[in-house]
Each structure stands twice: as structure tokens, then as C-alpha cells.
CSV table of C-alpha atoms in Angstrom, one decimal:
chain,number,residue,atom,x,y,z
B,18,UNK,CA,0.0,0.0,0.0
B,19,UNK,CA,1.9,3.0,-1.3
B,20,UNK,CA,-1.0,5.5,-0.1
B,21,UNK,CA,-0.3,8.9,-2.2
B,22,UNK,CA,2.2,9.6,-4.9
B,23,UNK,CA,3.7,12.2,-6.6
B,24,UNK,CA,6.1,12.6,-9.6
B,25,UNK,CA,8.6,14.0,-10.1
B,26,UNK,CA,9.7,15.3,-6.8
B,27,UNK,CA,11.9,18.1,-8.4
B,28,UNK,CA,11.2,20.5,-11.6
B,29,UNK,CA,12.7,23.5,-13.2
B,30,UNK,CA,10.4,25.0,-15.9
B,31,UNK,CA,10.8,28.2,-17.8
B,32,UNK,CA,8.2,30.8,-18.0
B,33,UNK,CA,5.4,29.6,-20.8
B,34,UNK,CA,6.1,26.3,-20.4
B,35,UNK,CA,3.6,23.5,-19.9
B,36,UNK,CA,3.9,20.5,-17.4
B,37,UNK,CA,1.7,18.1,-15.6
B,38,UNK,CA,2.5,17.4,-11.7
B,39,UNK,CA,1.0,13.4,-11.5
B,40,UNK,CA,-0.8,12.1,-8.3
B,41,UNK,CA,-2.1,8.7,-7.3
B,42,UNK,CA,-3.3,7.0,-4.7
B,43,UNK,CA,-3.9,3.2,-3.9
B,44,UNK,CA,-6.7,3.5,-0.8
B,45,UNK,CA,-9.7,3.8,-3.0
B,46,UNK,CA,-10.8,7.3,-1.8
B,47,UNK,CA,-13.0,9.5,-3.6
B,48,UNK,CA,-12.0,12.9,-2.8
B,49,UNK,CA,-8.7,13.8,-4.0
B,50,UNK,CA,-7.0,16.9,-3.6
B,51,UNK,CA,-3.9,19.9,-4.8
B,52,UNK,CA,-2.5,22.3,-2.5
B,53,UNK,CA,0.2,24.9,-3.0
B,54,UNK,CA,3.2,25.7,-0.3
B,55,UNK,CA,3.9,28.9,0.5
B,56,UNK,CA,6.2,30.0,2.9
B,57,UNK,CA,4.1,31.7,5.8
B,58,UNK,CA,0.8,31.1,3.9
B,59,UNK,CA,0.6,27.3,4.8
B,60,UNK,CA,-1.5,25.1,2.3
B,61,UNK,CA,-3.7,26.5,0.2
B,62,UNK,CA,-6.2,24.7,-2.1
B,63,UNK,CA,-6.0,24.9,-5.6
B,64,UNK,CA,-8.4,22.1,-6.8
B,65,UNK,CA,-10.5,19.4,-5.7
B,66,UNK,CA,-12.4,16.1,-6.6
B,67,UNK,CA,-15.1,14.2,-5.1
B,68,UNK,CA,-15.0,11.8,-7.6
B,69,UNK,CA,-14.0,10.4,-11.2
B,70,UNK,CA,-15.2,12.6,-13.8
B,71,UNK,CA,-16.6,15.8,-11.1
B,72,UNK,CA,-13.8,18.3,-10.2
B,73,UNK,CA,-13.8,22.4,-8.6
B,74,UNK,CA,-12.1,25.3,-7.6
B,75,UNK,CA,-10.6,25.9,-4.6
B,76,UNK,CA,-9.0,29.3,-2.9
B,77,UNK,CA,-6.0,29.9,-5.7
B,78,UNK,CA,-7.5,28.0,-9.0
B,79,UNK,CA,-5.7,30.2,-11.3
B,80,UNK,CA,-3.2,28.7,-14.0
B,81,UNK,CA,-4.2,25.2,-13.2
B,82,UNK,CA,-6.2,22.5,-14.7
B,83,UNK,CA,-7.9,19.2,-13.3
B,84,UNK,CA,-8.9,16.4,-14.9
B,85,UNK,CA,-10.2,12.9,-12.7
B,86,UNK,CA,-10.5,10.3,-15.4
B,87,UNK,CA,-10.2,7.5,-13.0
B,88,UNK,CA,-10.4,7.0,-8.6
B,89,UNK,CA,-7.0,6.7,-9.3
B,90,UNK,CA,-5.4,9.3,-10.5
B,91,UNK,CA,-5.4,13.1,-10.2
B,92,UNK,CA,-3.1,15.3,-12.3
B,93,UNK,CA,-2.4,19.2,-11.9
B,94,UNK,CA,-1.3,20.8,-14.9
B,95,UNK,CA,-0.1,23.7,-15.4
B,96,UNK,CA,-0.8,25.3,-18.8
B,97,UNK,CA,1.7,28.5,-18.9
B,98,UNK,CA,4.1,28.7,-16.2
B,99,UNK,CA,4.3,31.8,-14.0
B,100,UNK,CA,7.1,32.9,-11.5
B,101,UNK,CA,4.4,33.2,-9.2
B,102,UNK,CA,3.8,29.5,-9.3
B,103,UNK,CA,7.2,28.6,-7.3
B,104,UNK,CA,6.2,26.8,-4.9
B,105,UNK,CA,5.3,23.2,-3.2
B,106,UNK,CA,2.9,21.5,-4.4
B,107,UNK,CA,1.0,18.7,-2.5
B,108,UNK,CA,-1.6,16.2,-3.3
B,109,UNK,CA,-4.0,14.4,-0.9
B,110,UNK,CA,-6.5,12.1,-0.9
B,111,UNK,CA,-9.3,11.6,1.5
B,112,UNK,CA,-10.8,9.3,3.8
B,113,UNK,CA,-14.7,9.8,5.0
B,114,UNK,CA,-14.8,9.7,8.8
B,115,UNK,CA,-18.3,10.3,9.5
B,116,UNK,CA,-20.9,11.9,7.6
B,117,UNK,CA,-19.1,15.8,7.0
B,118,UNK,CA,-15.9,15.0,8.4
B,119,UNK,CA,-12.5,13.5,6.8
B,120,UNK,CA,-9.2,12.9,7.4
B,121,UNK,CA,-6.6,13.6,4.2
B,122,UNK,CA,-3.7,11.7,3.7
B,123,UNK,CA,-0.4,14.1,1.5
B,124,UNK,CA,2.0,13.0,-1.0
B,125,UNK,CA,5.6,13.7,-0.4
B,126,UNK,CA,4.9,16.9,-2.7
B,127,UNK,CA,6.4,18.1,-5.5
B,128,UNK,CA,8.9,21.1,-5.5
B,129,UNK,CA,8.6,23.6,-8.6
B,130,UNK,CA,11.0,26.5,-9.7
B,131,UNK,CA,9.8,28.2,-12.4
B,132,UNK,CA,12.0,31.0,-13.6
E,19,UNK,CA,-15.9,32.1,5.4
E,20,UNK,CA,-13.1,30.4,7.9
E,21,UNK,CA,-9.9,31.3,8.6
E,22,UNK,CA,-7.0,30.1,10.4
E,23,UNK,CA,-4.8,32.0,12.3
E,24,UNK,CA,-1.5,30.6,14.0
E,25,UNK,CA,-0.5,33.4,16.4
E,26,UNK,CA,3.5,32.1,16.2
E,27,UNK,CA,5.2,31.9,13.2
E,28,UNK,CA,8.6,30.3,15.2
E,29,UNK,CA,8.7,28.9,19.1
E,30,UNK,CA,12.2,28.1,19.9
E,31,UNK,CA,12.0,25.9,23.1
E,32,UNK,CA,15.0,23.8,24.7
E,33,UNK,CA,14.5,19.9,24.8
E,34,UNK,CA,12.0,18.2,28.0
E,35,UNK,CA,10.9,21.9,28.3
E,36,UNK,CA,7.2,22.2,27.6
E,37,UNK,CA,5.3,23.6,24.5
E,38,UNK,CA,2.1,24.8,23.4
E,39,UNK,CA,1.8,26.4,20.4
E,40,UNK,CA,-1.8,28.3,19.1
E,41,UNK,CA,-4.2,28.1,16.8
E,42,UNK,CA,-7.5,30.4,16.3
E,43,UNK,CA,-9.7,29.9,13.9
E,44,UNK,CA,-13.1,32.3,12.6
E,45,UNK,CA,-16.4,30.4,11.5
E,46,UNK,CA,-19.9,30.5,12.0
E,47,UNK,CA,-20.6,27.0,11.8
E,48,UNK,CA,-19.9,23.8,13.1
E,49,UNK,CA,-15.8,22.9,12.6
E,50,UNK,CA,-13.8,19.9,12.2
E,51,UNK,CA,-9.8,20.5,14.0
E,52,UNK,CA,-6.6,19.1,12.6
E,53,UNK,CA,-3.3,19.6,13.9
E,54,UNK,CA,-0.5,18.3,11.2
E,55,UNK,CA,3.2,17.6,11.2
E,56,UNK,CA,5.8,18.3,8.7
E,57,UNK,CA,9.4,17.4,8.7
E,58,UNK,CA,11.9,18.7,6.6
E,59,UNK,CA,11.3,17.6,3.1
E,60,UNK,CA,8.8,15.6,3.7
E,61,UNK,CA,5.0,16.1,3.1
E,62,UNK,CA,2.6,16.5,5.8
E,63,UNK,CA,1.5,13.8,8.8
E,64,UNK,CA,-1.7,14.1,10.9
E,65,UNK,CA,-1.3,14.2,14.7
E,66,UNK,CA,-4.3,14.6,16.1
E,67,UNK,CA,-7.9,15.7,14.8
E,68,UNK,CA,-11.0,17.0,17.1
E,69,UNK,CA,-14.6,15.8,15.3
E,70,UNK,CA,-17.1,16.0,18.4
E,71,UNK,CA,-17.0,14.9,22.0
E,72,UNK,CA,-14.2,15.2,24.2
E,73,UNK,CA,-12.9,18.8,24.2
E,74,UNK,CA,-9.2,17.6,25.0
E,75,UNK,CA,-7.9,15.5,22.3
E,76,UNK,CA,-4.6,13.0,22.2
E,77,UNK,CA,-2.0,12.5,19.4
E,78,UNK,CA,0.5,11.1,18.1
E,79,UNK,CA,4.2,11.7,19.3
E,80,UNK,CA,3.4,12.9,23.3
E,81,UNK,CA,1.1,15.9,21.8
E,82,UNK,CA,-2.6,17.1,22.7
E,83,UNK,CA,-4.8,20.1,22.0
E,84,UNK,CA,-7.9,21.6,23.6
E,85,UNK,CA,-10.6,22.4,21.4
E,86,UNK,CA,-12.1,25.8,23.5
E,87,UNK,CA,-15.3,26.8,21.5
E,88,UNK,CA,-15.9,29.9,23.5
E,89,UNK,CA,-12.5,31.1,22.4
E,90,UNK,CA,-12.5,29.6,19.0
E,91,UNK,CA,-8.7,28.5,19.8
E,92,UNK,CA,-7.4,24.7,19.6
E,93,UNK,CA,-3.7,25.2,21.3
E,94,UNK,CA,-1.4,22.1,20.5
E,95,UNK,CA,0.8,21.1,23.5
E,96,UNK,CA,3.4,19.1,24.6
E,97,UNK,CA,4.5,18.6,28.3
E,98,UNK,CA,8.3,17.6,27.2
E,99,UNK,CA,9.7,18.1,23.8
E,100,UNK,CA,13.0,16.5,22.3
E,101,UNK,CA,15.2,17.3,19.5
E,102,UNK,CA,12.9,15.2,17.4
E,103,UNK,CA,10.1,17.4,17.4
E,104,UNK,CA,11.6,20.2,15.7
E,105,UNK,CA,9.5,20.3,12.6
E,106,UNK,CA,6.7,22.5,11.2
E,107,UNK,CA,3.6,22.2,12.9
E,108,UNK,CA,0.2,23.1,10.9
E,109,UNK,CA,-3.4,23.5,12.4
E,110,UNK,CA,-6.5,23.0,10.2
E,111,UNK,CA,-10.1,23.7,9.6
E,112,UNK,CA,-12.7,22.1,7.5
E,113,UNK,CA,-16.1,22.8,8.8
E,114,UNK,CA,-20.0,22.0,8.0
E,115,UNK,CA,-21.1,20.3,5.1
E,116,UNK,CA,-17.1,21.1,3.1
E,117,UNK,CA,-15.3,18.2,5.3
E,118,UNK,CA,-13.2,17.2,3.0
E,119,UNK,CA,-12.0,20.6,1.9
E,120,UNK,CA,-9.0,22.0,4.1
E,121,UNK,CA,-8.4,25.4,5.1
E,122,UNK,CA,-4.5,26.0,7.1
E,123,UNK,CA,-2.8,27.8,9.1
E,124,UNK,CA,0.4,29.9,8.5
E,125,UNK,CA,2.3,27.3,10.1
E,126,UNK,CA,4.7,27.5,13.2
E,127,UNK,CA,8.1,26.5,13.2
E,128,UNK,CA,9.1,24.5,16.7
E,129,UNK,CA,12.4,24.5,17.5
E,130,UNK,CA,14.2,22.2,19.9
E,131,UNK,CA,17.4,23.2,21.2
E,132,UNK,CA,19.5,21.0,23.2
């Protein structure tokens, strides 16, 4: 049971240029999850699933797409990269606790340097 | 809309001393509380999570927090640190009906001198 996984761990990309941060997880949860590290902002959520084929926004959507074409797998990509999207990027999954309540399990994250 | 607010952005503390470090958060509704560690380079591990009940919660690793409706706070503490703790320490809100959707904290850096 790997839980969550993230590829690659490390990326340099050059202003304009596309890429696609890959996620998966192995526990069969439906809601899947991207964040973005900041330093002193904490996590913040870029995009969310609850489920194959139904994605949505979160806080910072901007410059980021979603696709969830399987319970699998959820890629981030990122269609023209900014400066401004420097920065940590974390996946997580969830697991339902009771009926409004779940606990999220995070990838190792992905470090990005765009310049 | 909720917010988090983490009053201490670094708590340098020297080892078997004790810690707390604090957590506020603003919503009008019902909340769900997480505290989460990370270590360096590595992504983020849950140590302890308020849902109902019991207003004083245990962890993982020693730690505890008090979930204090009145005051809207959720303070993570520690009676005895060691060097192992020194990490970045992250408190959460999800609250309502949008469980599964996170809102964090600035984060507070612990640091554990010997």
C-alpha cells in the first residue's frame, strides 16, 4: 500500500512552459486533492475532486487545470508557467470519517521552480 | 468564510521543556480540527484531529490540544519536547457540510534546542 504519490519530486520549468504534476493514490478514496506551499501562507487549495469525472475550484484556481478520469489518479497541470507558481505542491487524498468529516492523507509533494 | 490564524510563526523551546503552540480559527458554523506535522522535506503527517466529543484531544508523538469553543482557539501542547520534534507544525479547519476541503494555518516553526 503505497498511499499517495507524486512525480517528479523536483522541476525546473521556464516561463510559458507547460507540465503536468501526476498524483495517485492506492486507498480507493473518492475525494482527491492539490495544494500549494507557501512560505508563511501554509497550504492552500488549488483544486479538488469528489470523484471520477466531477472536479472544482478551490482558494488559488488560477493557471491550473484538473482532470479525474479515473479514482486513481489526479493530475495538476499547469498550462503556462508563472514565477508566481514557485512553490510546493501537495496532493492528498481523502478518507470519509463520519458523515461531513474527513481525514486527508499528503504525497511527499512536488517542489517547482519556475524562472 | 473560515480562517485560520496561527499566532506564532517560530517557538524556539529547549529539549524536555514544555510547548504549546496556538491556533485560532473564525467560522460560523460547526468545525472539524486538525493539527499536522511536517518534517523537513517531507509532506505532511496528521497528529491529532478534534470531530465532536471530548474537548481535550490525544496524538500522536506525546502531543494534545484543547478544542475551546468559547474562544474559537485549539492550542497544540506538549509537556516535554526532544530534539525530534523540531518540525513545522500546521493547524487546520474544515467545517459543515465542506469536510473534506482543508483550510491552514500559516504554520509555526518548533524549534528544539539541546
Amino acid at each position: 500500500n503505497a498511499g499517495v504519490t507524486q512525480t517528479p519530486k523536483f522541476q525546473v520549468l521556464k516561463t510559458g512552459q507547460s507540465m503536468t504534476l501526476q498524483c495517485a493514490q492506492d486507498m480507493n478514496h473518492e475525494y482527491m486533492s492539490w495544494y500549494r506551499q507557501d512560505p508563511g501562507m501554509g497550504l492552500r487549495l488549488i483544486h479538488y475532486s469528489v470523484g471520477a469525472g466531477i472536479t472544482d475550484q478551490g482558494e488559488v484556481p488560477n493557471g491550473y487545470n484538473v482532470s479525474r478520469s479515473t479514482t486513481e489518479d489526479f493530475p495538476l497541470r499547469l498550462l503556462s508557467a508563472a514565477p508566481s507558481q514557485t512553490s510546493v505542491y501537495f496532493c492528498a487524498s481523502s478518507q470519509r470519517l463520519r458523515r461531513f468529516s474527513y481525514e486527508q492523507y499528503f504525497g511527499p509533494g512536488t517542489r517547482l521552480t519556475v524562472t | 468564510a473560515q480562517s485560520v490564524t496561527q499566532l506564532d510563526s517560530q517557538v524556539p523551546v529547549f529539549e524536555e521543556a514544555p510547548v504549546e503552540l496556538r491556533c485560532n480559527y473564525s467560522s460560523s458554523v460547526s468545525v472539524y480540527l486538525f493539527w499536522y506535522v511536517q518534517y523537513p522535506n517531507q509532506g505532511l503527517q496528521l497528529l491529532l484531529k478534534y470531530l465532536s466529543g471530548s474537548t481535550l484531544v490525544k496524538g500522536i508523538n506525546g502531543f494534545e490540544a484543547e478544542f475551546n469553543k468559547s474562544q474559537t482557539s485549539f492550542h497544540l501542547r506538549k509537556p516535554s519536547v526532544h530534539i525530534s520534534d523540531t518540525a513545522e507544525y500546521f493547524c487546520a479547519v474544515s467545517e459543515g457540510n465542506a469536510g473534506n476541503m482543508l483550510t491552514f494555518g500559516g504554520g509555526t516553526r518548533l524549534m528544539v534546542k539541546p
